Amino acid sequence: MTIELDHTIVPSRSQVKSAKLLAELLGVAWAEKSVGPFSPVYVNCGLTLDFQETEDDFPIYHFCFRVTEAEFDAILERIKTAGIKYRSMLRGSMDMQINTEVGGRLIYWNEPDGHQWEMLTVSYARQER
């Protein structure tokens, strides 16, 4: 059996707001409530991000989504329409540019709790087999 990530918890100050925003940007389904205290975002048929509200301090997480060229265009348009600033590099200013230096296209943006999202069309972390 291949091991696959099924779900992970994403701490949040406003789980419904954060889950809804990410789901709308990615164009995927979400639910205000599900099993337990979570607001899940159904990224694909095998991965759920369970947003959980907390008042505790939490680390900032980084999640990277590999998408097709057409999905990249659609998601980027939703990001622009929502007025969300993005950048071409992991760190730095919100330059509103697309990075093409590692093959394909990629951008980074942050959500209100500080978590960092990345979207790319070609993985630089994994070589194609």
PDB file of C-alpha atoms in Angstrom:
ATOM      1  CA  MET A   1       0.000   0.000   0.000  1.00  0.00           C
ATOM      2  CA  THR A   2       1.227   3.485  -0.817  1.00  0.00           C
ATOM      3  CA  ILE A   3       1.158   5.852   2.144  1.00  0.00           C
ATOM      4  CA  GLU A   4      -0.844   8.986   1.441  1.00  0.00           C
ATOM      5  CA  LEU A   5      -1.615  11.996   3.614  1.00  0.00           C
ATOM      6  CA  ASP A   6      -5.345  11.859   4.391  1.00  0.00           C
ATOM      7  CA  HIS A   7      -5.891  15.010   6.442  1.00  0.00           C
ATOM      8  CA  THR A   8      -4.153  17.512   8.653  1.00  0.00           C
ATOM      9  CA  ILE A   9      -5.319  20.107  11.159  1.00  0.00           C
ATOM     10  CA  VAL A  10      -4.811  23.768  10.339  1.00  0.00           C
ATOM     11  CA  PRO A  11      -5.084  25.959  13.450  1.00  0.00           C
ATOM     12  CA  SER A  12      -7.060  29.142  12.947  1.00  0.00           C
ATOM     13  CA  ARG A  13      -8.522  32.136  14.757  1.00  0.00           C
ATOM     14  CA  SER A  14     -11.685  31.886  12.623  1.00  0.00           C
ATOM     15  CA  GLN A  15     -11.991  28.391  11.193  1.00  0.00           C
ATOM     16  CA  VAL A  16     -15.138  28.954   9.141  1.00  0.00           C
ATOM     17  CA  LYS A  17     -13.833  32.150   7.553  1.00  0.00           C
ATOM     18  CA  SER A  18     -10.421  30.616   6.786  1.00  0.00           C
ATOM     19  CA  ALA A  19     -11.818  27.344   5.442  1.00  0.00           C
ATOM     20  CA  LYS A  20     -14.356  29.122   3.267  1.00  0.00           C
ATOM     21  CA  LEU A  21     -11.753  31.504   1.817  1.00  0.00           C
ATOM     22  CA  LEU A  22      -9.304  28.742   0.891  1.00  0.00           C
ATOM     23  CA  ALA A  23     -12.049  26.567  -0.604  1.00  0.00           C
ATOM     24  CA  GLU A  24     -13.346  29.466  -2.693  1.00  0.00           C
ATOM     25  CA  LEU A  25      -9.852  30.331  -3.963  1.00  0.00           C
ATOM     26  CA  LEU A  26      -9.042  26.712  -4.850  1.00  0.00           C
ATOM     27  CA  GLY A  27     -12.514  26.073  -6.238  1.00  0.00           C
ATOM     28  CA  VAL A  28     -13.084  23.031  -4.025  1.00  0.00           C
ATOM     29  CA  ALA A  29     -15.776  21.906  -1.582  1.00  0.00           C
ATOM     30  CA  TRP A  30     -15.791  22.696   2.116  1.00  0.00           C
ATOM     31  CA  ALA A  31     -18.144  22.383   5.083  1.00  0.00           C
ATOM     32  CA  GLU A  32     -18.812  24.704   7.979  1.00  0.00           C
ATOM     33  CA  LYS A  33     -18.917  21.655  10.294  1.00  0.00           C
ATOM     34  CA  SER A  34     -17.935  18.017   9.979  1.00  0.00           C
ATOM     35  CA  VAL A  35     -16.759  15.234  12.249  1.00  0.00           C
ATOM     36  CA  GLY A  36     -15.437  16.780  15.444  1.00  0.00           C
ATOM     37  CA  PRO A  37     -14.819  20.507  15.826  1.00  0.00           C
ATOM     38  CA  PHE A  38     -13.507  21.068  12.306  1.00  0.00           C
ATOM     39  CA  SER A  39     -14.360  23.100   9.214  1.00  0.00           C
ATOM     40  CA  PRO A  40     -12.934  20.885   6.469  1.00  0.00           C
ATOM     41  CA  VAL A  41     -11.665  21.877   3.043  1.00  0.00           C
ATOM     42  CA  TYR A  42     -11.773  18.929   0.644  1.00  0.00           C
ATOM     43  CA  VAL A  43      -8.665  19.651  -1.429  1.00  0.00           C
ATOM     44  CA  ASN A  44      -9.061  16.479  -3.488  1.00  0.00           C
ATOM     45  CA  CYS A  45     -10.455  12.954  -3.133  1.00  0.00           C
ATOM     46  CA  GLY A  46      -7.582  12.019  -0.816  1.00  0.00           C
ATOM     47  CA  LEU A  47      -6.742  15.138   1.213  1.00  0.00           C
ATOM     48  CA  THR A  48      -8.748  17.206   3.671  1.00  0.00           C
ATOM     49  CA  LEU A  49      -7.496  20.280   5.524  1.00  0.00           C
ATOM     50  CA  ASP A  50      -9.383  20.443   8.833  1.00  0.00           C
ATOM     51  CA  PHE A  51      -9.457  24.017  10.102  1.00  0.00           C
ATOM     52  CA  GLN A  52      -9.780  24.170  13.884  1.00  0.00           C
ATOM     53  CA  GLU A  53     -10.375  27.334  15.843  1.00  0.00           C
ATOM     54  CA  THR A  54      -8.058  28.013  18.762  1.00  0.00           C
ATOM     55  CA  GLU A  55      -7.017  30.859  21.031  1.00  0.00           C
ATOM     56  CA  ASP A  56      -3.660  29.164  21.702  1.00  0.00           C
ATOM     57  CA  ASP A  57      -0.482  30.269  19.993  1.00  0.00           C
ATOM     58  CA  PHE A  58       0.261  28.149  16.933  1.00  0.00           C
ATOM     59  CA  PRO A  59       3.012  27.867  14.349  1.00  0.00           C
ATOM     60  CA  ILE A  60       2.605  29.208  10.852  1.00  0.00           C
ATOM     61  CA  TYR A  61       2.211  26.357   8.366  1.00  0.00           C
ATOM     62  CA  HIS A  62       3.178  26.188   4.710  1.00  0.00           C
ATOM     63  CA  PHE A  63       1.062  24.180   2.264  1.00  0.00           C
ATOM     64  CA  CYS A  64       1.893  23.778  -1.412  1.00  0.00           C
ATOM     65  CA  PHE A  65      -0.721  22.807  -3.998  1.00  0.00           C
ATOM     66  CA  ARG A  66       0.373  21.343  -7.341  1.00  0.00           C
ATOM     67  CA  VAL A  67      -2.185  22.231  -9.995  1.00  0.00           C
ATOM     68  CA  THR A  68      -2.615  22.080 -13.756  1.00  0.00           C
ATOM     69  CA  GLU A  69      -1.949  25.118 -15.929  1.00  0.00           C
ATOM     70  CA  ALA A  70      -5.696  25.707 -16.319  1.00  0.00           C
ATOM     71  CA  GLU A  71      -6.280  25.392 -12.558  1.00  0.00           C
ATOM     72  CA  PHE A  72      -3.395  27.816 -11.926  1.00  0.00           C
ATOM     73  CA  ASP A  73      -5.021  30.402 -14.180  1.00  0.00           C
ATOM     74  CA  ALA A  74      -8.443  29.965 -12.547  1.00  0.00           C
ATOM     75  CA  ILE A  75      -7.114  30.096  -8.975  1.00  0.00           C
ATOM     76  CA  LEU A  76      -4.891  33.089  -9.738  1.00  0.00           C
ATOM     77  CA  GLU A  77      -7.891  34.930 -11.161  1.00  0.00           C
ATOM     78  CA  ARG A  78      -9.881  34.212  -7.979  1.00  0.00           C
ATOM     79  CA  ILE A  79      -6.938  35.452  -5.863  1.00  0.00           C
ATOM     80  CA  LYS A  80      -6.804  38.673  -7.881  1.00  0.00           C
ATOM     81  CA  THR A  81     -10.585  39.134  -7.737  1.00  0.00           C
ATOM     82  CA  ALA A  82     -10.470  38.719  -3.948  1.00  0.00           C
ATOM     83  CA  GLY A  83      -7.791  41.417  -3.756  1.00  0.00           C
ATOM     84  CA  ILE A  84      -5.256  39.078  -2.162  1.00  0.00           C
ATOM     85  CA  LYS A  85      -1.632  40.062  -2.578  1.00  0.00           C
ATOM     86  CA  TYR A  86       0.819  37.389  -3.721  1.00  0.00           C
ATOM     87  CA  ARG A  87       4.513  37.064  -4.398  1.00  0.00           C
ATOM     88  CA  SER A  88       6.922  35.133  -6.575  1.00  0.00           C
ATOM     89  CA  MET A  89       9.377  34.124  -3.843  1.00  0.00           C
ATOM     90  CA  LEU A  90       9.050  32.303  -0.524  1.00  0.00           C
ATOM     91  CA  ARG A  91      10.186  35.420   1.316  1.00  0.00           C
ATOM     92  CA  GLY A  92      10.005  39.023   0.279  1.00  0.00           C
ATOM     93  CA  SER A  93       7.566  41.656  -0.800  1.00  0.00           C
ATOM     94  CA  MET A  94       4.196  41.046  -2.351  1.00  0.00           C
ATOM     95  CA  ASP A  95       5.487  41.722  -5.868  1.00  0.00           C
ATOM     96  CA  MET A  96       2.364  40.391  -7.626  1.00  0.00           C
ATOM     97  CA  GLN A  97       4.643  38.405  -9.958  1.00  0.00           C
ATOM     98  CA  ILE A  98       4.662  34.753 -11.076  1.00  0.00           C
ATOM     99  CA  ASN A  99       7.866  32.779 -10.574  1.00  0.00           C
ATOM    100  CA  THR A 100       8.957  30.738 -13.624  1.00  0.00           C
ATOM    101  CA  GLU A 101      12.565  30.081 -12.543  1.00  0.00           C
ATOM    102  CA  VAL A 102      12.150  26.419 -11.511  1.00  0.00           C
ATOM    103  CA  GLY A 103       9.997  25.264 -14.429  1.00  0.00           C
ATOM    104  CA  GLY A 104       6.299  25.862 -14.600  1.00  0.00           C
ATOM    105  CA  ARG A 105       4.691  28.686 -12.664  1.00  0.00           C
ATOM    106  CA  LEU A 106       4.368  29.334  -8.941  1.00  0.00           C
ATOM    107  CA  ILE A 107       3.157  31.931  -6.463  1.00  0.00           C
ATOM    108  CA  TYR A 108       2.868  32.317  -2.680  1.00  0.00           C
ATOM    109  CA  TRP A 109       0.199  34.057  -0.622  1.00  0.00           C
ATOM    110  CA  ASN A 110      -0.713  34.261   3.056  1.00  0.00           C
ATOM    111  CA  GLU A 111      -4.070  33.773   4.670  1.00  0.00           C
ATOM    112  CA  PRO A 112      -5.312  35.954   7.545  1.00  0.00           C
ATOM    113  CA  ASP A 113      -3.852  33.682  10.269  1.00  0.00           C
ATOM    114  CA  GLY A 114      -0.442  33.893   8.599  1.00  0.00           C
ATOM    115  CA  HIS A 115      -0.344  30.427   7.070  1.00  0.00           C
ATOM    116  CA  GLN A 116       1.467  30.449   3.764  1.00  0.00           C
ATOM    117  CA  TRP A 117      -0.030  28.870   0.671  1.00  0.00           C
ATOM    118  CA  GLU A 118       1.972  28.025  -2.436  1.00  0.00           C
ATOM    119  CA  MET A 119       0.595  27.053  -5.827  1.00  0.00           C
ATOM    120  CA  LEU A 120       2.739  25.571  -8.580  1.00  0.00           C
ATOM    121  CA  THR A 121       2.344  23.779 -11.875  1.00  0.00           C
ATOM    122  CA  VAL A 122       5.596  21.788 -11.775  1.00  0.00           C
ATOM    123  CA  SER A 123       7.048  20.342  -8.581  1.00  0.00           C
ATOM    124  CA  TYR A 124      10.604  21.393  -7.822  1.00  0.00           C
ATOM    125  CA  ALA A 125      10.576  19.089  -4.771  1.00  0.00           C
ATOM    126  CA  ARG A 126       9.876  15.867  -6.726  1.00  0.00           C
ATOM    127  CA  GLN A 127      11.216  14.702 -10.028  1.00  0.00           C
ATOM    128  CA  GLU A 128       8.758  13.228 -12.514  1.00  0.00           C
ATOM    129  CA  ARG A 129       9.034   9.442 -12.802  1.00  0.00           C
TER     130      ARG A 129
END
